[in-house]
Short mmCIF file of N, CA and C and ligand atoms in Angstrom, two decimals:
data_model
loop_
_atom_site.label_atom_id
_atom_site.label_comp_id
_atom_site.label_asym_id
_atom_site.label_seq_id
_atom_site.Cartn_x
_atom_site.Cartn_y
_atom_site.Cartn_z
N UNK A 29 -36.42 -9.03 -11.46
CA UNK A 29 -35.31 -8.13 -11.10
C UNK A 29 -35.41 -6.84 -11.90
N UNK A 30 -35.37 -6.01 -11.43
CA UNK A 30 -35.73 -4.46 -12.20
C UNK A 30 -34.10 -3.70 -12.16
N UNK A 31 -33.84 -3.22 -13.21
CA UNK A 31 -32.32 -2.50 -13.40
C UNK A 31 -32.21 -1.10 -13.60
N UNK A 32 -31.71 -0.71 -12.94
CA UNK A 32 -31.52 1.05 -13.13
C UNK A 32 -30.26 1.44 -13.55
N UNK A 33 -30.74 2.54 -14.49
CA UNK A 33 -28.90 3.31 -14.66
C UNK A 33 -28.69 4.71 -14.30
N UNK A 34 -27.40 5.01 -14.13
CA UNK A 34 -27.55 6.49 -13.82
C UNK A 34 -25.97 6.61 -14.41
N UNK A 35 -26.00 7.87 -15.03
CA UNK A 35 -24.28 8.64 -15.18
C UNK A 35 -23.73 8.89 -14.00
N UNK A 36 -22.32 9.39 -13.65
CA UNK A 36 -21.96 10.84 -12.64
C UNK A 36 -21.02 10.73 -13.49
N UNK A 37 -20.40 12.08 -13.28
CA UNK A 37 -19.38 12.94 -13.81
C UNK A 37 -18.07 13.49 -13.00
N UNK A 38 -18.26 13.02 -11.77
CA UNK A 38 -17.09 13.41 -10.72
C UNK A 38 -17.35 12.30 -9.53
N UNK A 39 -15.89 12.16 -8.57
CA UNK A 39 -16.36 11.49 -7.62
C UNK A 39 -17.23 11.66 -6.87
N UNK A 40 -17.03 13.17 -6.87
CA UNK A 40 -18.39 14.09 -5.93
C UNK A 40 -19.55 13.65 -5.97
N UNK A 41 -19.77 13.47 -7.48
CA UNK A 41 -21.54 12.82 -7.57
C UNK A 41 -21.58 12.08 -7.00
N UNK A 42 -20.65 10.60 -7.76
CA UNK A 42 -20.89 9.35 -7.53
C UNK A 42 -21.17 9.18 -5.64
N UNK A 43 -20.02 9.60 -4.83
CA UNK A 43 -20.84 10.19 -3.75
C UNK A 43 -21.38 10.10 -2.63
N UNK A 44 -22.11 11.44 -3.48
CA UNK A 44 -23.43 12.27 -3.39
C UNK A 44 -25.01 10.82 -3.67
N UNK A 45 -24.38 10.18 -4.81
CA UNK A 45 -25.46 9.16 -5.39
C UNK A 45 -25.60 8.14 -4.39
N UNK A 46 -23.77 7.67 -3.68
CA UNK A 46 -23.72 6.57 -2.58
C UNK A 46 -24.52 6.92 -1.57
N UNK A 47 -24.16 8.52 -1.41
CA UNK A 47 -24.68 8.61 0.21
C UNK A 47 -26.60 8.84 -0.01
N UNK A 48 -27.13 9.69 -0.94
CA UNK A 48 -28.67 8.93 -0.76
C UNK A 48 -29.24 7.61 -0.33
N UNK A 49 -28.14 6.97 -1.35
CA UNK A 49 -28.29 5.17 -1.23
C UNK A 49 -28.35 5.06 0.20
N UNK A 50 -26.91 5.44 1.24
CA UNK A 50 -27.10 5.09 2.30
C UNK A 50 -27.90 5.46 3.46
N UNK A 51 -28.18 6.66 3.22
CA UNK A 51 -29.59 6.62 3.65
C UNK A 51 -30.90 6.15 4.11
N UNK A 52 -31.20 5.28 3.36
CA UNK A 52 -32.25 4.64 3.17
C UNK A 52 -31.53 2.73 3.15
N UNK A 53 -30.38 2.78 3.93
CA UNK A 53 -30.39 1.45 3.81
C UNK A 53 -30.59 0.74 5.42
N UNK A 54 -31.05 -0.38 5.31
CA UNK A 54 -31.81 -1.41 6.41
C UNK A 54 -30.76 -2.19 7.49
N UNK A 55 -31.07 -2.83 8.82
CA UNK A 55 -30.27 -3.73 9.13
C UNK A 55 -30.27 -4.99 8.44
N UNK A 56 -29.33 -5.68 7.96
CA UNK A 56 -29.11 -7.30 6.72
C UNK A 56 -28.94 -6.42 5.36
N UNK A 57 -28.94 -5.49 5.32
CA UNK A 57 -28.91 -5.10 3.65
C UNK A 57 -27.34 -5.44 3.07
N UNK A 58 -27.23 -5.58 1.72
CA UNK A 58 -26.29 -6.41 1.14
C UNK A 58 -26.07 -5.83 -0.71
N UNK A 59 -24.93 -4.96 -0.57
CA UNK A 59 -24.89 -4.73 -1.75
C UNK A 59 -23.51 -4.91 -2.47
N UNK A 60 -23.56 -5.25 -3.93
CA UNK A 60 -22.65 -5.74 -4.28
C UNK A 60 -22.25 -4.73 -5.21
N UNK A 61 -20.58 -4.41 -5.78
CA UNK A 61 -20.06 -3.41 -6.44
C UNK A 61 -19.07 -4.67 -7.01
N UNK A 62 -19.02 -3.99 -8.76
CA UNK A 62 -18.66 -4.98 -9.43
C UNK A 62 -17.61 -3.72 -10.32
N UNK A 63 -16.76 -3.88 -10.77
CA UNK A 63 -16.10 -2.59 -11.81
C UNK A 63 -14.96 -2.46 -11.97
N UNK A 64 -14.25 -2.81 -12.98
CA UNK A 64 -12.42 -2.46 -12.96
C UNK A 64 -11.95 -1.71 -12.08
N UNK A 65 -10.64 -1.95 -11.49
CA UNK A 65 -9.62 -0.82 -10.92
C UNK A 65 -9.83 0.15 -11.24
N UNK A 66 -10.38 0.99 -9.91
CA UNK A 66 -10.39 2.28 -10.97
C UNK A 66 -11.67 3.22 -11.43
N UNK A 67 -12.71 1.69 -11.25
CA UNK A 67 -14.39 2.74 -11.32
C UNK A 67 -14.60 3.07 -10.68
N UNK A 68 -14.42 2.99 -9.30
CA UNK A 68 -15.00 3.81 -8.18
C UNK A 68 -15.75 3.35 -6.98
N UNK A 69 -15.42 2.09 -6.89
CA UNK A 69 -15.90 1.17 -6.05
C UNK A 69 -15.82 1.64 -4.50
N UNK A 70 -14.54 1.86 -4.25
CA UNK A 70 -14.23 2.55 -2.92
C UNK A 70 -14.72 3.98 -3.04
N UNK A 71 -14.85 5.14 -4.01
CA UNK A 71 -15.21 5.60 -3.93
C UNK A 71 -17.23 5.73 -3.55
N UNK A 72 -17.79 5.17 -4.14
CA UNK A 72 -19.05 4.81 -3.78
C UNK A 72 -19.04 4.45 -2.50
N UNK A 73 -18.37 3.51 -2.04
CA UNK A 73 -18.71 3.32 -0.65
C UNK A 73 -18.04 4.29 0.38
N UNK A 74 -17.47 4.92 -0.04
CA UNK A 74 -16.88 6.38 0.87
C UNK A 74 -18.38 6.77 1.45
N UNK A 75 -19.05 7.45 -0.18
CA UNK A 75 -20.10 8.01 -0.04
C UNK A 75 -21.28 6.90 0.70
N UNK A 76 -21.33 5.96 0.94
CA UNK A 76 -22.38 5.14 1.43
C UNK A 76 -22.40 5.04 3.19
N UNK A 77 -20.83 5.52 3.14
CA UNK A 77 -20.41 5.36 5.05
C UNK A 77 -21.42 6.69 5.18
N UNK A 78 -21.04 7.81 4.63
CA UNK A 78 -21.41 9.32 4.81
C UNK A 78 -23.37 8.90 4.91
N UNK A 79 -23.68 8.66 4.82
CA UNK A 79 -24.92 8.32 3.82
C UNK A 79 -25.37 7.43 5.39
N UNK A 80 -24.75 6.38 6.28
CA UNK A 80 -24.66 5.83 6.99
C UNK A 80 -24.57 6.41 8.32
N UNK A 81 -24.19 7.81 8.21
CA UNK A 81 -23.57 8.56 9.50
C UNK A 81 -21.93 8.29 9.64
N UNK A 82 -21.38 7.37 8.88
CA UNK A 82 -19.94 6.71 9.90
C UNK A 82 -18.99 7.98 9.65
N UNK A 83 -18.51 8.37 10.46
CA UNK A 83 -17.58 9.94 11.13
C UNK A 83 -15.97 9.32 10.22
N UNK A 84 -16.01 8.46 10.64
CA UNK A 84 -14.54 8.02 10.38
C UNK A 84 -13.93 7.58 8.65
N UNK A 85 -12.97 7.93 8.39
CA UNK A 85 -12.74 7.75 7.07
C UNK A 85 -12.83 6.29 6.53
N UNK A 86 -13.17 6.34 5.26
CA UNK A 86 -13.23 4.71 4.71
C UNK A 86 -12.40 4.88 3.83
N UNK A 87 -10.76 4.08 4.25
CA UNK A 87 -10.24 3.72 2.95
C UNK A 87 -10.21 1.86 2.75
N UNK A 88 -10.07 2.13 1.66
CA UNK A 88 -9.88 0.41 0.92
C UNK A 88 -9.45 -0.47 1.79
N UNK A 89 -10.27 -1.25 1.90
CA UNK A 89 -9.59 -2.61 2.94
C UNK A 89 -8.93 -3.68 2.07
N UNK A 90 -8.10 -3.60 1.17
CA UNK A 90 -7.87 -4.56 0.09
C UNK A 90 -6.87 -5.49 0.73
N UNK A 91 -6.17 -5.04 2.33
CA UNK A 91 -5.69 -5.50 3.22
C UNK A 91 -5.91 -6.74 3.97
N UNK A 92 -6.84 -6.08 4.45
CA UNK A 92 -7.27 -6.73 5.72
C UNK A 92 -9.36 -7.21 5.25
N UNK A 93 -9.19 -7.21 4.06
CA UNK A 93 -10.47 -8.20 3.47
C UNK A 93 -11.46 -7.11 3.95
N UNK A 94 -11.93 -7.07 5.12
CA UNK A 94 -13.48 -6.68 5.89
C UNK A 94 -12.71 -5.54 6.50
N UNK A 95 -13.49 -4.60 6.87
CA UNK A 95 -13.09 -3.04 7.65
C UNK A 95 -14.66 -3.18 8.27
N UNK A 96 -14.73 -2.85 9.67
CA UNK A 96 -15.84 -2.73 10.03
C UNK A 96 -16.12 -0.89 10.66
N UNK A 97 -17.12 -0.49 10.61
CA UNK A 97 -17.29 1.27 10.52
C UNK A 97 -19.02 1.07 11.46
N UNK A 98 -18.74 2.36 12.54
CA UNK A 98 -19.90 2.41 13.03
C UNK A 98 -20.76 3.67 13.15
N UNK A 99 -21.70 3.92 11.93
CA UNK A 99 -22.79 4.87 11.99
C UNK A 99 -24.02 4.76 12.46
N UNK A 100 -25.13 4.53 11.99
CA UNK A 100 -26.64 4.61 12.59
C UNK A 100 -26.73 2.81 12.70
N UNK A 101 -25.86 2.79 11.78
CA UNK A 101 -26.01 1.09 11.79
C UNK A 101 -24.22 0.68 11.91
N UNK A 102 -23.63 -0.45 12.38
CA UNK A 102 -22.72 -1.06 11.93
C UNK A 102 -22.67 -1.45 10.23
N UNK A 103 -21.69 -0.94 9.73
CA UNK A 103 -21.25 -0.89 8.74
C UNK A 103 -20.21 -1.95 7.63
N UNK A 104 -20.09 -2.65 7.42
CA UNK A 104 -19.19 -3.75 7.00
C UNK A 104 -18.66 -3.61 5.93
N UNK A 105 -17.32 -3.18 4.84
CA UNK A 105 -16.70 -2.93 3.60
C UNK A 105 -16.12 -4.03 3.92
N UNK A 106 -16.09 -4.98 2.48
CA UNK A 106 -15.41 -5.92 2.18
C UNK A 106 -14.67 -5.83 1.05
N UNK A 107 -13.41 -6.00 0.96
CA UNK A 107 -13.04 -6.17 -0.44
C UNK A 107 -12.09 -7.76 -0.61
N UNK A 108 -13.34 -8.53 -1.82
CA UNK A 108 -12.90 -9.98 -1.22
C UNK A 108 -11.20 -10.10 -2.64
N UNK A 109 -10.90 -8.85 -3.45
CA UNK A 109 -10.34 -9.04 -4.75
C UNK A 109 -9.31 -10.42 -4.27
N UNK A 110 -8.37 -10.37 -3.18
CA UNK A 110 -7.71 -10.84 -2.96
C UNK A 110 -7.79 -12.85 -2.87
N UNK A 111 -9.10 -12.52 -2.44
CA UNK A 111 -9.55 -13.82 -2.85
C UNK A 111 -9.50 -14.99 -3.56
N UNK A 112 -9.80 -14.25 -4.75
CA UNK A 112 -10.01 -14.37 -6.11
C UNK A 112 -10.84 -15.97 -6.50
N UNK A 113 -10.15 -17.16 -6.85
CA UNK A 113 -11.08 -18.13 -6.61
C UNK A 113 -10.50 -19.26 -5.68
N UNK A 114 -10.31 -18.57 -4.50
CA UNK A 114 -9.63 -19.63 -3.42
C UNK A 114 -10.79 -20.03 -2.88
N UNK A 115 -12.03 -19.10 -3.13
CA UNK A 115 -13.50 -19.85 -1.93
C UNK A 115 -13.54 -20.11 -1.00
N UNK A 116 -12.68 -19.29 -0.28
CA UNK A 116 -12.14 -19.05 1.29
C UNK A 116 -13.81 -18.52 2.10
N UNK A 117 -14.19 -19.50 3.32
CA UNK A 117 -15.44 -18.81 3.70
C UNK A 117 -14.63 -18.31 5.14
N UNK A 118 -15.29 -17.07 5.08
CA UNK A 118 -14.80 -16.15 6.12
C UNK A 118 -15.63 -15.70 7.18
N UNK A 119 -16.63 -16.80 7.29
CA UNK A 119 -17.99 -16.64 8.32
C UNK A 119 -18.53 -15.04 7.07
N UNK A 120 -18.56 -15.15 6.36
CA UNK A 120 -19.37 -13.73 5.57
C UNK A 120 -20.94 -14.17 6.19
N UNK A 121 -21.22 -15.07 6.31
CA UNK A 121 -23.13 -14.88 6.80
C UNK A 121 -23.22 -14.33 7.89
N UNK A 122 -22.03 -14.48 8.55
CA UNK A 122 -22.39 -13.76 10.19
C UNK A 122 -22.50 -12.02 9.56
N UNK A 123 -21.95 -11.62 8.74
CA UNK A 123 -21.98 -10.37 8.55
C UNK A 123 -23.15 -10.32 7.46
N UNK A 124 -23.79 -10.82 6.87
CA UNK A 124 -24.67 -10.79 5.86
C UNK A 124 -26.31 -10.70 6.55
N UNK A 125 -25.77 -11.82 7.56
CA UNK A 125 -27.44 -11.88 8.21
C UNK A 125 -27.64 -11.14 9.40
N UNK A 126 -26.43 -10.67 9.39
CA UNK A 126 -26.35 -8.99 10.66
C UNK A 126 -26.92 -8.07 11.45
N UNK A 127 -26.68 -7.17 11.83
CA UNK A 127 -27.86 -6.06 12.06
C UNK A 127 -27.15 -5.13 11.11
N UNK A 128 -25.92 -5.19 10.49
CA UNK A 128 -25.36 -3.75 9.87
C UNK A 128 -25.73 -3.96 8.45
N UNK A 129 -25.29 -3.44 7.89
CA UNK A 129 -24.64 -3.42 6.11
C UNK A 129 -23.74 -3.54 5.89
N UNK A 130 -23.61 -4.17 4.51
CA UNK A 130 -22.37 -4.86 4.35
C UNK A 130 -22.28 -4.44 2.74
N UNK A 131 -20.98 -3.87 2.30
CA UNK A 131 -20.98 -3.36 0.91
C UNK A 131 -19.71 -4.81 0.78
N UNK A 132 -19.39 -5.10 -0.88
CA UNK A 132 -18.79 -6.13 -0.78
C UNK A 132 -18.16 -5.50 -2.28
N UNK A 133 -16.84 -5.26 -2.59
CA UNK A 133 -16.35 -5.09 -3.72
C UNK A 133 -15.46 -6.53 -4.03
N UNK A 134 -15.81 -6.88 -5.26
CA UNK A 134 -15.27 -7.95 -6.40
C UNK A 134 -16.30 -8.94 -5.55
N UNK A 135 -17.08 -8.82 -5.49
CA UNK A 135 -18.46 -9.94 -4.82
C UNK A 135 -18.92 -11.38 -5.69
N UNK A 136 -17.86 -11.08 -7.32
CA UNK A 136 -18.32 -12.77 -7.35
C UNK A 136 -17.33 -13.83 -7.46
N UNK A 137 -16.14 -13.13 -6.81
CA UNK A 137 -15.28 -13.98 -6.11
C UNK A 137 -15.84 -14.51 -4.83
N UNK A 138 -17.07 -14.44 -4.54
CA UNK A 138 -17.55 -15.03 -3.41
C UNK A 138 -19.38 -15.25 -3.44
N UNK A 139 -19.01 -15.23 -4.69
CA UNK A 139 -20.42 -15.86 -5.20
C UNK A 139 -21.28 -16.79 -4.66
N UNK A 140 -20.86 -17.75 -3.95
CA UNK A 140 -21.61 -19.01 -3.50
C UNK A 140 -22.20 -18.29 -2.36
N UNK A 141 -21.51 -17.42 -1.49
CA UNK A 141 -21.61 -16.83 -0.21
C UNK A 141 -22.54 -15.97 0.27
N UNK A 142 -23.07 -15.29 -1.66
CA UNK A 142 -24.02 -14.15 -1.27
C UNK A 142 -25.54 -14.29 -1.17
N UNK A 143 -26.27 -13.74 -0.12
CA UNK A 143 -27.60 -14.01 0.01
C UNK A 143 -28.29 -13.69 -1.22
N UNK A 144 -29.56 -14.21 -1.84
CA UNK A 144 -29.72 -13.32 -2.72
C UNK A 144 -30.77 -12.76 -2.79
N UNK A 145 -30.99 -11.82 -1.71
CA UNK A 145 -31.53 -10.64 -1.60
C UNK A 145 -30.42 -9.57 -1.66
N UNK A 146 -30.53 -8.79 -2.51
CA UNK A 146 -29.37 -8.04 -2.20
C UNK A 146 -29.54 -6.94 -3.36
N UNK A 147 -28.89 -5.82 -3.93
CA UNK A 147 -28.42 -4.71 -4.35
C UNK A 147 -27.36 -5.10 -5.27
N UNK A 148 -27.40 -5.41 -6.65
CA UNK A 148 -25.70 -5.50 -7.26
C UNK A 148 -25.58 -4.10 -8.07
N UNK A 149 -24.60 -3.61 -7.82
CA UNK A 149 -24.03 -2.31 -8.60
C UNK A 149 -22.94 -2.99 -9.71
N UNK A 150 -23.44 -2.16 -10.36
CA UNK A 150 -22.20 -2.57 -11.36
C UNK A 150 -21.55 -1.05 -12.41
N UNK A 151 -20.34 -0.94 -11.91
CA UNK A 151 -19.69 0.31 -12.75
C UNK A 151 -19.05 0.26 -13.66
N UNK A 152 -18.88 1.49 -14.59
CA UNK A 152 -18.56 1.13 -16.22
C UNK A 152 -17.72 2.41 -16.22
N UNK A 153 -16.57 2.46 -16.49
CA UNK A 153 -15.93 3.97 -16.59
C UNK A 153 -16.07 4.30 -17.89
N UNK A 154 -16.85 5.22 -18.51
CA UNK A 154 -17.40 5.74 -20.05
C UNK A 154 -15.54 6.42 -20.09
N UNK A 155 -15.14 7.56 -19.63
CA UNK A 155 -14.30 7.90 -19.44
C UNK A 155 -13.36 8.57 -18.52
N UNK A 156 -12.20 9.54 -18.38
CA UNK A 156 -12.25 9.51 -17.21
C UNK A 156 -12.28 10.11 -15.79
N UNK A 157 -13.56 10.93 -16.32
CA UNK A 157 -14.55 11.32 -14.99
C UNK A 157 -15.97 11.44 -15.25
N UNK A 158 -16.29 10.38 -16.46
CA UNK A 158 -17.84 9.88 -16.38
C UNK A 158 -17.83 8.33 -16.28
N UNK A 159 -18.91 8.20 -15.29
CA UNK A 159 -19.35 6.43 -14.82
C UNK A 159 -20.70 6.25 -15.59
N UNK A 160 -20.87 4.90 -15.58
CA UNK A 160 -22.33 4.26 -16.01
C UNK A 160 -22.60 3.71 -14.45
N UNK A 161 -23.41 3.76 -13.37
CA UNK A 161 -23.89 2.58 -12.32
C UNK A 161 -24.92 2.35 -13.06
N UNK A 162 -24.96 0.69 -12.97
CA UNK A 162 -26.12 -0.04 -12.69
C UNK A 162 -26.38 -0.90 -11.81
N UNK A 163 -27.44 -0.76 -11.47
CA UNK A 163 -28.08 -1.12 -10.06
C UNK A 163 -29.00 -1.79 -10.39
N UNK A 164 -29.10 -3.02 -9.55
CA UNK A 164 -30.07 -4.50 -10.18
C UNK A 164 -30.46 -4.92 -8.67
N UNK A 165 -31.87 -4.84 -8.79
CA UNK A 165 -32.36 -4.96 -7.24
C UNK A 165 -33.45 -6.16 -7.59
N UNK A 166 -32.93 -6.91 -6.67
CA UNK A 166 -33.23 -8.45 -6.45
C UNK A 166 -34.78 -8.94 -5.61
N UNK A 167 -35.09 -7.29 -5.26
CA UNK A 167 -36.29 -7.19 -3.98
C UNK A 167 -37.07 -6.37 -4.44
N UNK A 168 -38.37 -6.52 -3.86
CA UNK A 168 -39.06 -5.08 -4.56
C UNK A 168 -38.95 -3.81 -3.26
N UNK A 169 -38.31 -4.08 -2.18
CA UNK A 169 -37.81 -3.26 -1.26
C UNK A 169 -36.65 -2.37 -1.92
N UNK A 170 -35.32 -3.33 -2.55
CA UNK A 170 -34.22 -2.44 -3.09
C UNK A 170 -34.87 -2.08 -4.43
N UNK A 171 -35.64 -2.19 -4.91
CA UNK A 171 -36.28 -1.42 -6.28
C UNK A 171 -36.81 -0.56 -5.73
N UNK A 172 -37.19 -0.05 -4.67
CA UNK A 172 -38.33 0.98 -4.18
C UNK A 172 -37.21 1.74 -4.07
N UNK A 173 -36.42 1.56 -3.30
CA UNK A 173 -35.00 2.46 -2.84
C UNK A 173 -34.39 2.96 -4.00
N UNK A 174 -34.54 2.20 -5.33
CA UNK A 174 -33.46 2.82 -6.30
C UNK A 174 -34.34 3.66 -6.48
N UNK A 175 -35.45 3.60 -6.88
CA UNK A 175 -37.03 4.48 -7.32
C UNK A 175 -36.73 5.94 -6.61
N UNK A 176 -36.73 5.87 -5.54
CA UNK A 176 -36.02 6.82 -4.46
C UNK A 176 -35.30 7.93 -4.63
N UNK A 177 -33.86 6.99 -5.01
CA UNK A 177 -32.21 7.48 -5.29
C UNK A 177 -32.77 8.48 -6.67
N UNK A 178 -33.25 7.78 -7.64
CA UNK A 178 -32.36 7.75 -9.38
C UNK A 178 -34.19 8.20 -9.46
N UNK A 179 -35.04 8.29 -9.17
CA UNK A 179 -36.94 8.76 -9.51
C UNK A 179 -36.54 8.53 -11.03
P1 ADP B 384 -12.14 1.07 -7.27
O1 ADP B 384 -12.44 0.88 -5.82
O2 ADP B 384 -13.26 0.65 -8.17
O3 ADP B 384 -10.83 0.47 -7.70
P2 ADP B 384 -11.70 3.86 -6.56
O4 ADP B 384 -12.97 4.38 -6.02
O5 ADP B 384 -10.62 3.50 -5.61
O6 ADP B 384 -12.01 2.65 -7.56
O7 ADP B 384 -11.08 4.90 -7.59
C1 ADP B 384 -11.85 5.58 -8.54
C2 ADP B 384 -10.97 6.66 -9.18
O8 ADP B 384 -11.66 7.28 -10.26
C3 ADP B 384 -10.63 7.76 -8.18
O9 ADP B 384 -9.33 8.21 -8.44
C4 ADP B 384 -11.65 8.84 -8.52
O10 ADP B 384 -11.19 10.13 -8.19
C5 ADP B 384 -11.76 8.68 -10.03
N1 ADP B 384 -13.04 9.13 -10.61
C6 ADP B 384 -13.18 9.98 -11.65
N2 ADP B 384 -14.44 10.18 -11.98
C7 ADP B 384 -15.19 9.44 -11.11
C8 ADP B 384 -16.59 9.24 -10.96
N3 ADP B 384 -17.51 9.81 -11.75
N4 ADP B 384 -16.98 8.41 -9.96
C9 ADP B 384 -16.08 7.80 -9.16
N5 ADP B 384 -14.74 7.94 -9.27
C10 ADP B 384 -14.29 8.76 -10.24
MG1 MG B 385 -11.59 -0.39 -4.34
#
């Protein structure tokens, strides 16, 4: 498993950083965002729809669990927080083994569930409008991609 880090300094970056990411992401791809209230989780995946093509705004599904969004690919935001350790299976493989992408915030409340091929992000708020991401790629496909993003 190979780990990358990168700063940003505004949401703007962070992004700017999502939407490269999305770019370059596959049909089945699977990434996980891990980070207190507050790091930027939804924000990153704002930038990952953009990154995706999806036109339409992404706010927090902390609602309604899954939000589904359609750019170059079908798109899947999950936010399982609500979860927490009920281990509720929500057919997540039908969306995992997909044709879209699937971003998943608080992802190890559903730990058993996740393929593990996959992308884990993990955010660190230094303070408060600088982040730490780290990005831990499970493939040598998502290591090529971070190689990419972050050179
Ligand atoms: P989460 O989904 O992790 O709870 P959000 O993305 O909803 O977090 O919120 C992140 C908050 O932090 C937003 O208010 C955003 O404007 C702010 N923020 C400040 N600096 C950054 C940064 N570098 N990257 C991302 N968000 C930032
Ligand atoms: Mg969020």
């Amino acid at each position: 498993m190979a780990t990358f880090e990168i700063y940003t300094y505004s949401p703007e970056e962070t992004m700017d950083l999502a939407e490269r990411l999305g770019e370059k992401l596959l049909p089945g791809d699977v990434l996980t965002l891990e980070g207190d209230l507050g790091a930027g989780k939804t924000t990153f995946t704002k930038g990952l729809g953009r990154g995706l093509g999806v036109k339409r705004t992404i706010n927090s599904p902390t609602f309604t669990m899954i939000k589904e969004y359609q750019g170059r690919l079908p798109f899947y935001h999950m936010d399982v927080y609500r979860l927490e350790e009920s281990e509720e299976d929500l057919g997540f493989d039908e969306y995992f083994s997909g044709e879209g992408v699937t971003v998943v915030e608080w992802a190890h409340f559903i730990e058993e569930y996740l393929p593990t091929q996959r992308l884990d992000i993990v955010i660190n708020s230094i303070n408060e409008s600088k982040r730490l991401f780290k990005l831990e790629a499970s493939s040598s496909r998502y290591e090529e991609v971070c190689k990419e993003i972050i050179g």
